[in-house]
Tab-separated table of C-alpha atoms and ligand atoms in Angstrom:
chain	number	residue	atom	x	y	z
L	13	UNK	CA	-21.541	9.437	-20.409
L	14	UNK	CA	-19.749	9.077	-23.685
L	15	UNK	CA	-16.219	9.890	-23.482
L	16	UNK	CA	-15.170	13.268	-25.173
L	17	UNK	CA	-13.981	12.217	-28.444
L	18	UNK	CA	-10.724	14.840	-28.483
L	19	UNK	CA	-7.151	14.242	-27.561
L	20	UNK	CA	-7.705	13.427	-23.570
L	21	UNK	CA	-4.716	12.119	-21.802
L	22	UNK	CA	-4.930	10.604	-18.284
L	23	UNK	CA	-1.783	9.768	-17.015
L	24	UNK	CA	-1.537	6.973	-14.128
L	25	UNK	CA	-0.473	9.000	-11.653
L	26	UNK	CA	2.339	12.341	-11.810
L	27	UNK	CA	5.257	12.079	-9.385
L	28	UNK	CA	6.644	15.594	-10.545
L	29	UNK	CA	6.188	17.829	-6.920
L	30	UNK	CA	3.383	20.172	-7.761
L	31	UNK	CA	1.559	22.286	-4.732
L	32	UNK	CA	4.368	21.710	-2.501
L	33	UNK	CA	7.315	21.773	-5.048
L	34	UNK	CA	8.783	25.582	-3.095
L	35	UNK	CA	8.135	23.460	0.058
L	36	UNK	CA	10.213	20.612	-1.270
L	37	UNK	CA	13.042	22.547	-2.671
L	38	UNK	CA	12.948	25.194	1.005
L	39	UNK	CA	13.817	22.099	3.090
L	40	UNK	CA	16.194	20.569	0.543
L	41	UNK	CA	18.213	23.886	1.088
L	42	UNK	CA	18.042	23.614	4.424
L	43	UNK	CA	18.984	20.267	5.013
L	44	UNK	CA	21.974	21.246	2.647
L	45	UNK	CA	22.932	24.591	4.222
L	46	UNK	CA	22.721	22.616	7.435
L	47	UNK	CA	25.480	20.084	6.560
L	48	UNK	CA	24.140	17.135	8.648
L	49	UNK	CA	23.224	14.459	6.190
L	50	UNK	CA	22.396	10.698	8.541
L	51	UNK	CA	20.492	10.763	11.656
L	52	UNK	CA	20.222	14.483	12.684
L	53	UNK	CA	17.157	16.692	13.675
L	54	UNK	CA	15.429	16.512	10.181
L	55	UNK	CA	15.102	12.153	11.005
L	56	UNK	CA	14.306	12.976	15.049
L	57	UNK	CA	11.508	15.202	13.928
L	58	UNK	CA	9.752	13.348	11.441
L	59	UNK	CA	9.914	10.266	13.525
L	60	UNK	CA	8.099	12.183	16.363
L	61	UNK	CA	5.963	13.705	13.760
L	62	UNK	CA	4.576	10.537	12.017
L	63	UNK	CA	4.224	8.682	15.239
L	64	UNK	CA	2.044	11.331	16.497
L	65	UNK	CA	0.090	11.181	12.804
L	66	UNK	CA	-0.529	7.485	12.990
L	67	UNK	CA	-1.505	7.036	16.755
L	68	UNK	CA	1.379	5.028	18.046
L	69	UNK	CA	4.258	5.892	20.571
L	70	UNK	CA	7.007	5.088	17.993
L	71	UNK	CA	7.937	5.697	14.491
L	72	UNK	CA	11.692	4.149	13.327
L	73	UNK	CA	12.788	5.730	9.925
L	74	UNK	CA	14.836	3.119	7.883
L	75	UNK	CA	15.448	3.213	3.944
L	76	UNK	CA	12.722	1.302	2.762
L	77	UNK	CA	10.000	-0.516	3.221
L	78	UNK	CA	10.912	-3.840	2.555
L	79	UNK	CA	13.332	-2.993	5.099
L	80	UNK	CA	10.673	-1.919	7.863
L	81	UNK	CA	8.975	-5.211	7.442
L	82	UNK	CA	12.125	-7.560	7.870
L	83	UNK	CA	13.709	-5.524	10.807
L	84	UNK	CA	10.301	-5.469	12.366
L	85	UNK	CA	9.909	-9.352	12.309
L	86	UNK	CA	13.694	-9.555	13.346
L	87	UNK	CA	13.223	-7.086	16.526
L	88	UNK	CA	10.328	-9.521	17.439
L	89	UNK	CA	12.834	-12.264	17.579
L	90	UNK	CA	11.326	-13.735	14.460
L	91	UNK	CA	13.603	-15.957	11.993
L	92	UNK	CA	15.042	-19.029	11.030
L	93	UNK	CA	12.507	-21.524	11.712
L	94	UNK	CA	9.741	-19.503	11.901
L	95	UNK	CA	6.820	-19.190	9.695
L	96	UNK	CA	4.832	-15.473	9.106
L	97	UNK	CA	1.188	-15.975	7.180
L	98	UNK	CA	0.679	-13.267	4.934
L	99	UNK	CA	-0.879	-12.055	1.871
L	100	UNK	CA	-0.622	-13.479	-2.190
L	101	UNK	CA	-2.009	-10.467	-3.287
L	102	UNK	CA	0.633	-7.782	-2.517
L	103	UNK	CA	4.203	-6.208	-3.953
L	104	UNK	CA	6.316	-9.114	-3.504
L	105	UNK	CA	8.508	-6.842	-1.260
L	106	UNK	CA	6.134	-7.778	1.460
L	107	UNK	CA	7.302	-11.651	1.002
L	108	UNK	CA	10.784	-11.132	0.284
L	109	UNK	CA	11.280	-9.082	3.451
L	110	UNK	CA	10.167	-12.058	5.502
L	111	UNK	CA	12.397	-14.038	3.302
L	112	UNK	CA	15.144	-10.933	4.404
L	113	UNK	CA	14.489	-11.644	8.135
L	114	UNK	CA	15.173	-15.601	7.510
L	115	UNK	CA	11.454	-16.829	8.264
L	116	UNK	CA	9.398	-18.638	5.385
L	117	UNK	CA	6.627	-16.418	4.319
L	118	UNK	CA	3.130	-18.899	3.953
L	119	UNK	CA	0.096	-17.560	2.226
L	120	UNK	CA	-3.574	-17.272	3.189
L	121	UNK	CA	-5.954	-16.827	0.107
L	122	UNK	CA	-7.300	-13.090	0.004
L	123	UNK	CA	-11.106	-12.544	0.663
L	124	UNK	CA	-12.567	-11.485	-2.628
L	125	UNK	CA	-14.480	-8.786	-1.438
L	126	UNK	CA	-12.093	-7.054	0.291
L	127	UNK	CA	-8.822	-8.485	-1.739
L	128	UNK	CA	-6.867	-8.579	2.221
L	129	UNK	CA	-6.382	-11.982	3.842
L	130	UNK	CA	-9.252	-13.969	4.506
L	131	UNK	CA	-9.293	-14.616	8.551
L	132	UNK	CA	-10.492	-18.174	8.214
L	133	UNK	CA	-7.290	-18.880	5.538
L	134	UNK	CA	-5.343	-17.606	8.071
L	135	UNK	CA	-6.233	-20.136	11.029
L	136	UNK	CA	-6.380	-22.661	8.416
L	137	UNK	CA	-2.373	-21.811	7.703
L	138	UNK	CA	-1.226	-21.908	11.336
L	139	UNK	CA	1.093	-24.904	12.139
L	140	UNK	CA	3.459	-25.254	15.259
L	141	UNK	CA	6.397	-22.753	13.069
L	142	UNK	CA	4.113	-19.776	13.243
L	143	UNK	CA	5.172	-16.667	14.956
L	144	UNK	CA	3.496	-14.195	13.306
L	145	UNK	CA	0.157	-12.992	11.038
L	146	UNK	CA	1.270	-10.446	8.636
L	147	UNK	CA	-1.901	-8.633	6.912
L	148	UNK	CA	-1.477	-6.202	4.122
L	149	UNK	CA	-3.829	-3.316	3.792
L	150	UNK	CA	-3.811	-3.494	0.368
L	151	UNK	CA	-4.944	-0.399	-2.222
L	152	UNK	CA	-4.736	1.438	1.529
L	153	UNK	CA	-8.275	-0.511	2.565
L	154	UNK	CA	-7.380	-1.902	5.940
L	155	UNK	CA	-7.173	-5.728	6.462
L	156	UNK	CA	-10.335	-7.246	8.830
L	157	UNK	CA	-8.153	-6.735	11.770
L	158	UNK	CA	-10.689	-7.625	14.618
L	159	UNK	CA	-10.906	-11.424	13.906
L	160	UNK	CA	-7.128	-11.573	12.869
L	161	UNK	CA	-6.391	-9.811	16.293
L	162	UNK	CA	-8.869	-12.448	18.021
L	163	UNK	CA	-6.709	-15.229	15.840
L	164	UNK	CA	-3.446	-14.208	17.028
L	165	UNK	CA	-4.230	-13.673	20.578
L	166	UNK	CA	-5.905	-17.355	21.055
L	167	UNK	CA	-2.842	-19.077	19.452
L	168	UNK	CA	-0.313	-16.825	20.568
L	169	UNK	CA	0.935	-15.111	17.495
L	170	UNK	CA	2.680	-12.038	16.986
L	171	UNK	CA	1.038	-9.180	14.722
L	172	UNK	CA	2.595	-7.106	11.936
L	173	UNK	CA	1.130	-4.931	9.835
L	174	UNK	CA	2.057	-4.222	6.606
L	175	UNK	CA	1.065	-0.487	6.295
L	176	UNK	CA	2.995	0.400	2.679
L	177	UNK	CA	-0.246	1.407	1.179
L	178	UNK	CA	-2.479	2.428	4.192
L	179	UNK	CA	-0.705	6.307	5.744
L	180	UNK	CA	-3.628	7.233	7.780
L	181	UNK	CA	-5.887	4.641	7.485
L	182	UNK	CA	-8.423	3.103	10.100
L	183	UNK	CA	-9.841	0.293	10.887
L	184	UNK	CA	-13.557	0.377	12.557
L	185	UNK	CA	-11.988	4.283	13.500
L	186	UNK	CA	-8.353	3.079	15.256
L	187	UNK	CA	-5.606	3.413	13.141
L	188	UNK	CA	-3.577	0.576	11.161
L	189	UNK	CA	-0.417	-0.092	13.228
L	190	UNK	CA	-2.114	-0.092	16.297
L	191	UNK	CA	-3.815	-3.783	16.401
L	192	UNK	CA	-0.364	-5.786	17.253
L	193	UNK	CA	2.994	-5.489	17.563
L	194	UNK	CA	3.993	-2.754	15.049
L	195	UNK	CA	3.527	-1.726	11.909
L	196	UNK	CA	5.773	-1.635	8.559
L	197	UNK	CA	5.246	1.510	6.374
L	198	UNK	CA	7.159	2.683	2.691
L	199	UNK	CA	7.403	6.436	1.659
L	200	UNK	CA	8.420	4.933	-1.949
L	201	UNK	CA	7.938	8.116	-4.464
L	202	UNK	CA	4.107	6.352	-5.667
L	203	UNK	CA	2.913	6.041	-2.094
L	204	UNK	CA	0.354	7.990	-0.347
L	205	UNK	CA	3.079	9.672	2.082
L	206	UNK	CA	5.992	9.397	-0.995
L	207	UNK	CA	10.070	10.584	-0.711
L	208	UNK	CA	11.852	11.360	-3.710
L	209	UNK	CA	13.654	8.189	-3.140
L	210	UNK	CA	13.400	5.318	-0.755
L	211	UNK	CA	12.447	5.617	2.749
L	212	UNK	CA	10.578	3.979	5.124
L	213	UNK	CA	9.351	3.115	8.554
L	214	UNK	CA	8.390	1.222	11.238
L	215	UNK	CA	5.648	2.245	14.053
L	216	UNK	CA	5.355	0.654	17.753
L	217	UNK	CA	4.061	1.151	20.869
L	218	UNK	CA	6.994	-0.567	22.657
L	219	UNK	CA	9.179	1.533	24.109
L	220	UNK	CA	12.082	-1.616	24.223
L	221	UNK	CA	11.639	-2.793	20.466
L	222	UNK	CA	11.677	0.818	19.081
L	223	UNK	CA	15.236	0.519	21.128
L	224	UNK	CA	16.218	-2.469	19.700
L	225	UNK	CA	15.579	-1.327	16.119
L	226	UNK	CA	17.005	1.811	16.629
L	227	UNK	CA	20.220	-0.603	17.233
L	228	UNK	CA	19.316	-3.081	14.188
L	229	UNK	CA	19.111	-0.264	11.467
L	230	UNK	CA	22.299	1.355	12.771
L	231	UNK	CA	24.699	-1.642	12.762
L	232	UNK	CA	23.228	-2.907	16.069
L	233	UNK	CA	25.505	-0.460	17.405
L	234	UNK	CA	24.318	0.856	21.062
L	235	UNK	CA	27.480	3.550	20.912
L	236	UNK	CA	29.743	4.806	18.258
L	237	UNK	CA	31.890	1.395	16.898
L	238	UNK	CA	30.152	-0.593	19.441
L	239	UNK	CA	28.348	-3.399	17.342
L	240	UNK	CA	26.387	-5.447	20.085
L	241	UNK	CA	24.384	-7.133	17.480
L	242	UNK	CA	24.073	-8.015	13.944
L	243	UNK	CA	22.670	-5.218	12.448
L	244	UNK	CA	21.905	-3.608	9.246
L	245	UNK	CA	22.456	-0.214	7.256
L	246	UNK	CA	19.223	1.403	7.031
L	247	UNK	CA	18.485	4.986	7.673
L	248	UNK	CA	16.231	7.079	6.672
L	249	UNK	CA	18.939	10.488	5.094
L	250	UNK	CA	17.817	13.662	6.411
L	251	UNK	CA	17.048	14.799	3.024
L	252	UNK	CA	14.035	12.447	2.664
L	253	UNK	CA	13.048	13.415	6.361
L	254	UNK	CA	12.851	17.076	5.449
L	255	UNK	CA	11.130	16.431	2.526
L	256	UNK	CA	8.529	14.083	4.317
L	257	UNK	CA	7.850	16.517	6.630
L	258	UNK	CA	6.836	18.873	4.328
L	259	UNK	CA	4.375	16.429	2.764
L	260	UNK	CA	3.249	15.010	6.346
L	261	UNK	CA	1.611	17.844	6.864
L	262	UNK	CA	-0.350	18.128	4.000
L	263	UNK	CA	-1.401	14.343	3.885
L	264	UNK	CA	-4.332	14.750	5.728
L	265	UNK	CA	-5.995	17.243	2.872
L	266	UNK	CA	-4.159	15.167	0.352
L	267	UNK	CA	-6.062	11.750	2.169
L	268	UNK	CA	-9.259	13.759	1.931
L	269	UNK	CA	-9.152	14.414	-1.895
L	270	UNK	CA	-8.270	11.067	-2.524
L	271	UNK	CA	-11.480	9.857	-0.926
L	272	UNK	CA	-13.858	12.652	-2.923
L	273	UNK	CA	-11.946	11.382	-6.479
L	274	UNK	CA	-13.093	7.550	-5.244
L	275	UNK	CA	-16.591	8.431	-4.238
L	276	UNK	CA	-16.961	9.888	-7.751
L	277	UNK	CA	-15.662	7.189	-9.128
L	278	UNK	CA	-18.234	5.607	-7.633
L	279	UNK	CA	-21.189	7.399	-8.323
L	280	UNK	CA	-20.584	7.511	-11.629
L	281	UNK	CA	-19.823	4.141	-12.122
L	282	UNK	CA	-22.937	3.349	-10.480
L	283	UNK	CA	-25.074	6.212	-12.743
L	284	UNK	CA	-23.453	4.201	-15.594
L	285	UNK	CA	-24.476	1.088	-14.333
L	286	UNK	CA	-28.127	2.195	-13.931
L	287	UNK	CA	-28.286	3.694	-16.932
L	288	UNK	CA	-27.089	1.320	-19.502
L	289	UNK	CA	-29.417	-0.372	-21.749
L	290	UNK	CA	-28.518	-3.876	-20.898
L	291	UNK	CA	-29.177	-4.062	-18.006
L	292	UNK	CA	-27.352	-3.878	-14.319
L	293	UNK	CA	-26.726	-7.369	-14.469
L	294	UNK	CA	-25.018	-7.311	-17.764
L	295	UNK	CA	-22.780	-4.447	-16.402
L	296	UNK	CA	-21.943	-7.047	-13.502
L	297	UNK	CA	-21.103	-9.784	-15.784
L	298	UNK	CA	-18.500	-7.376	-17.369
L	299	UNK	CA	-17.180	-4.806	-14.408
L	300	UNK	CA	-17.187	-5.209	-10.590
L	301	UNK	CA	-16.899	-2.528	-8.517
L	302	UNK	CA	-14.870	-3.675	-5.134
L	303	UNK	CA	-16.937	-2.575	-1.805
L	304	UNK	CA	-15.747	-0.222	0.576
L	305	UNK	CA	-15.528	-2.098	3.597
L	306	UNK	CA	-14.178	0.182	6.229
L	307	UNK	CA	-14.487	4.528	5.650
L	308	UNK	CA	-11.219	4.507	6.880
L	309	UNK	CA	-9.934	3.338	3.364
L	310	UNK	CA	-7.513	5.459	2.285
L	311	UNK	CA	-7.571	5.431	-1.590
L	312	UNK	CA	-4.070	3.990	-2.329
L	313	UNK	CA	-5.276	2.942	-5.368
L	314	UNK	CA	-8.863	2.512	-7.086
L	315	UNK	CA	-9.194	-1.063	-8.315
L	316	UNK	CA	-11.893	-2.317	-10.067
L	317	UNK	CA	-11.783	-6.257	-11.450
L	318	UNK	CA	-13.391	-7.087	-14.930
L	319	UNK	CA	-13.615	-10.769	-16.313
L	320	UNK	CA	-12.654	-8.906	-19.855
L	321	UNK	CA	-9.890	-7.103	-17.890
L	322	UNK	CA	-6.899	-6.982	-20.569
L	323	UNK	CA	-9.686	-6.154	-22.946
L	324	UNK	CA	-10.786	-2.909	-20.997
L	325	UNK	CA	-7.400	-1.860	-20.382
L	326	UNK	CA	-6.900	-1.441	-24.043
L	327	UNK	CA	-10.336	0.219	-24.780
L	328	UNK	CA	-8.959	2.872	-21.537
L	329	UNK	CA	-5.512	3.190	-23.284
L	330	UNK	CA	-7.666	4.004	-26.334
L	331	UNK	CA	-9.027	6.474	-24.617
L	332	UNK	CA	-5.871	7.911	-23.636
L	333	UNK	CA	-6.062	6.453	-19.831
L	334	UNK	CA	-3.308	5.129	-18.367
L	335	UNK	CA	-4.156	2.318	-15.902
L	336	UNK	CA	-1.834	-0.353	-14.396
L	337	UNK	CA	-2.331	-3.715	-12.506
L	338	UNK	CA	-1.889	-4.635	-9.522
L	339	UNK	CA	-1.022	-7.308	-9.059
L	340	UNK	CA	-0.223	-9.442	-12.813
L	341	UNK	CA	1.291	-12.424	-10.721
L	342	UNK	CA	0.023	-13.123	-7.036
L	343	UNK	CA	3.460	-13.530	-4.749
L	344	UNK	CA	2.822	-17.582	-4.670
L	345	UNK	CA	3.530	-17.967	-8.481
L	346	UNK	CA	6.578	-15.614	-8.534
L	347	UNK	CA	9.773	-18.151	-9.293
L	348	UNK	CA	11.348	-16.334	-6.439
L	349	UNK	CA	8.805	-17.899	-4.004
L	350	UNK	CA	9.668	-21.626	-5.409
L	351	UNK	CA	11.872	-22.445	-2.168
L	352	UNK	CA	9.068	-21.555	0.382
L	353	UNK	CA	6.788	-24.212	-1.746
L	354	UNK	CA	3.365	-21.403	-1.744
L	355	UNK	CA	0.219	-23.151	-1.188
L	356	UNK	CA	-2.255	-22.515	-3.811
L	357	UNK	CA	-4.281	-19.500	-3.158
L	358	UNK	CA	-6.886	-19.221	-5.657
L	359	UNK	CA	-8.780	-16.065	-4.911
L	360	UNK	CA	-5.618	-14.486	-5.545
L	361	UNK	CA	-5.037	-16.227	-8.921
L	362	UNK	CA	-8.297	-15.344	-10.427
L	363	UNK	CA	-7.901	-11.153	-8.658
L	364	UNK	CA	-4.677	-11.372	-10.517
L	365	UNK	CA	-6.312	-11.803	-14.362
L	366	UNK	CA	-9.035	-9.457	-13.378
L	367	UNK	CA	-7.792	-6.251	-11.049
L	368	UNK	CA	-7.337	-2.900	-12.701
L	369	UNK	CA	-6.230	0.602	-11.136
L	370	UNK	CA	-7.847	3.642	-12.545
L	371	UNK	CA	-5.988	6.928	-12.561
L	372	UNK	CA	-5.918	8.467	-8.503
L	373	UNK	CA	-3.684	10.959	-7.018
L	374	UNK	CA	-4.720	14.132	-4.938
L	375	UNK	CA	-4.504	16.560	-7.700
L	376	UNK	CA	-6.342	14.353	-10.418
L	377	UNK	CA	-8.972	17.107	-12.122
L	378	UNK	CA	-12.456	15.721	-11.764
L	379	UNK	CA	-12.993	15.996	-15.058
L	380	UNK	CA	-10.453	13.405	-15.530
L	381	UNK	CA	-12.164	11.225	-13.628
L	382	UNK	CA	-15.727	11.666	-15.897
L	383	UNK	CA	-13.699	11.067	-18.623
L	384	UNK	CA	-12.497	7.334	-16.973
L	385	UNK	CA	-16.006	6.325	-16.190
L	386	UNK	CA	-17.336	7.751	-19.749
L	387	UNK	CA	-14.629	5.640	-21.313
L	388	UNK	CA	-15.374	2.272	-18.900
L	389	UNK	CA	-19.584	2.827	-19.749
L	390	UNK	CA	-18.636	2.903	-23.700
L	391	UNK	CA	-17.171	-0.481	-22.441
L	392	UNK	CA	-19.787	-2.028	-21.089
L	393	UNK	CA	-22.012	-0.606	-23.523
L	394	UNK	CA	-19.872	-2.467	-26.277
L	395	UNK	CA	-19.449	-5.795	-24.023
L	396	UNK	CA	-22.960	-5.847	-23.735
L	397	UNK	CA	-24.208	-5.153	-27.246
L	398	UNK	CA	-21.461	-6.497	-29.395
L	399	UNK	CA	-21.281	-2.444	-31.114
L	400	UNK	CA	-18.005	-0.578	-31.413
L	401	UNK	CA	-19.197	2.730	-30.905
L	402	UNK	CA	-21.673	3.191	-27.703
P	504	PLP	C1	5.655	-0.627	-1.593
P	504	PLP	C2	5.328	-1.807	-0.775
P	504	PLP	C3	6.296	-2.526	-0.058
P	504	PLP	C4	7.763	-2.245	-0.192
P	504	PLP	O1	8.108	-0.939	0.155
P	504	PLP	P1	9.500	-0.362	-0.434
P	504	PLP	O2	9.621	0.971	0.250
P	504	PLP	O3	9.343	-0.236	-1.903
P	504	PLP	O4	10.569	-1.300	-0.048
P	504	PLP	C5	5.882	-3.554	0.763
P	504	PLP	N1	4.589	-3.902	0.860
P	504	PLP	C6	3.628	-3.246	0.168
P	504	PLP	C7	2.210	-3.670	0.331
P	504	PLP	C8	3.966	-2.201	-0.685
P	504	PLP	O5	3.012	-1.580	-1.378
């Protein structure tokens, strides 16, 4: 399990198109050749397309996530005054668009197993401002959506989901977006379902708020230069449309691969673990391996959390593998977050020093992924025996 000892080089990820570049550059052309740049057939199609794809009677293509999230919360009526519980451990987008719609974002400490809001943190966070529960299904593992659906329902709550990282997920089988209100998704270039740009979107079952935020992301016009409400600029081009249709279709098999690159992950992580001379328990003392909790994870990223975490990272960049973290700083101790006075979530604090996400996109060679796990067992191997060279 020793890694190869020549000139490997795992990059993080690789945004440059690759099976589906002719695709990309095909609807490009046609979108050009077409001359109809905002709100045209490319944008009707792909919001019929990726409603159908994710179960619900309603997709709404706006320009970016952030923006999903804040016009979904402002279509529900929510704002000034209001409070929306959400996650620490998230992009900071997904506070900052509550901040967008006018309501105070408050945090519920994550559940360390699963690293999504803890439903117990969440009741414990509800106060007479609430409107709505916000999970995030964060690395695309859904949030524990049964008892937060149970939650919101006995005290009256509204339900948003923040989808950025979970295209195609489930939840015990249904699919994220479907368990409230609506659902907030981002087509940002690193996501599972990526643009090359910014685009989002927002997915509902109700017929009369998809109307509404048709309106909101338009201007709040409901005809040509007739502004009803206060609305916002926010459309998803027809360029990114085309090109997400192209890539719509092959997110399924894309989805798929993801999940065979985690499971070896897995398994060899879990060879390595048996197999090193320490012990299993010393492994454990030096790399965790976060559970699957739901097979309807969708592999946004592979996270695993190490007490020596900065230290690994260095041995992997040694090894030529690129990882990144996510998240350095939980949302409650960003300085942007100082006016909403964050309570104190310390699951997310100590996930913080300790996440790292290994190298995972669709067309990462398996051999890659040997490499990672040869370079995190020469790790442990080292942690656990004080010797440079396992
Ligand atoms: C990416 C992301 C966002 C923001 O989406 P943008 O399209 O970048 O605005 C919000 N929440 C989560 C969890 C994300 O991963």
């Amino acid at each position: 399990m020793d890694a190869p000892a020549g000139p490997v080089r795992v990059p993080f990820l690789s945004l440059r198109p690759g099976e589906d570049a002719d695709a990309l550059r095909a609807a490009v052309m046609r979108v050009i050749d077409r001359g109809w740049f905002i709100l045209g057939p490319e944008l009707a199609a792909f919001e019929a397309e990726f409603a159908a794809a994710s179960g619900a009677g309603h997709a709404i293509g706006v320009n970016t996530g952030t923006d999903a999230i804040a016009l979904l919360l402002r279509g529900l009526g929510i704002g000034p005054g209001d409070e929306v519980i959400t996650a620490p451990l998230s992009a900071a987008y997904t506070a900052l668009a509550v901040m967008m719609a006018g309501a105070r974002p408050v945090f519920a400490d994550i559940d360390p197993q699963r690293h999504t809001i803890a439903p117990d943190q969440v009741e414990a966070a509800i106060t007479s401002r609430t409107a709505a529960i916000m999970p995030v299904h964060l690395y695309g593992q859904p949030a524990d959506m049964l008892p937060l659906q149970k939650i919101a329902e006995r005290h009256g709550l509204a339900l948003v989901e923040d989808a950025a990282q979970a295209h195609l997920a489930t939840c015990g089988g249904r699919p994220v977006g479907q368990f409230g209100a609506g659902a907030a998704f981002s087509f940002y270039p690193t996501k599972n379902l990526g643009a090359l740009g910014d685009a989002g979107a927002i997915t509902t079952d109700d017929s009369a708020l998809a109307d509404r935020l048709r309106r909101l992301r338009n201007g709040g016009q409901r005809a040509r230069y007739q502004h009803d409400e206060f609305g916002v600029n926010s459309r998803l081009d027809e360029m990114q449309a085309a090109i997400l249709r192209e890539r719509l279709e092959r997110l399924p098999a894309w989805t798929a691969q993801r999940r065979v690159l985690a499971a070896r992950y897995r398994h060899g992580l879990a060879a390595a673990r048996a197999a090193l001379p320490a012990g299993p328990d010393a492994w454990d003392a030096v790399l965790r391996l976060p559970p699957e909790c739901d097979p309807g994870h969708v592999y946004h990223l592979f996270v695993v959390r190490s007490s020596h975490r900065d230290a690994l990272q260095a041995h992997l960049q040694a090894d030529g593998v690129e990882t990144l973290i996510h998240y350095p700083l939980p949302i409650t101790r960003q300085p942007a977050m100082a006016s909403e006075a964050p309570a104190s979530c310390p699951e997310a604090d100590r996930a913080a020093t300790e996440v790292c996400s290994l190298p995972l996109y669709p067309s990462l060679p398996v051999e890659d992924v040997d490499h990672v796990v040869g370079s995190i067992a020469g790790f442990c191997h080292r942690a656990t025996t004080g010797r440079r060279d396992a």
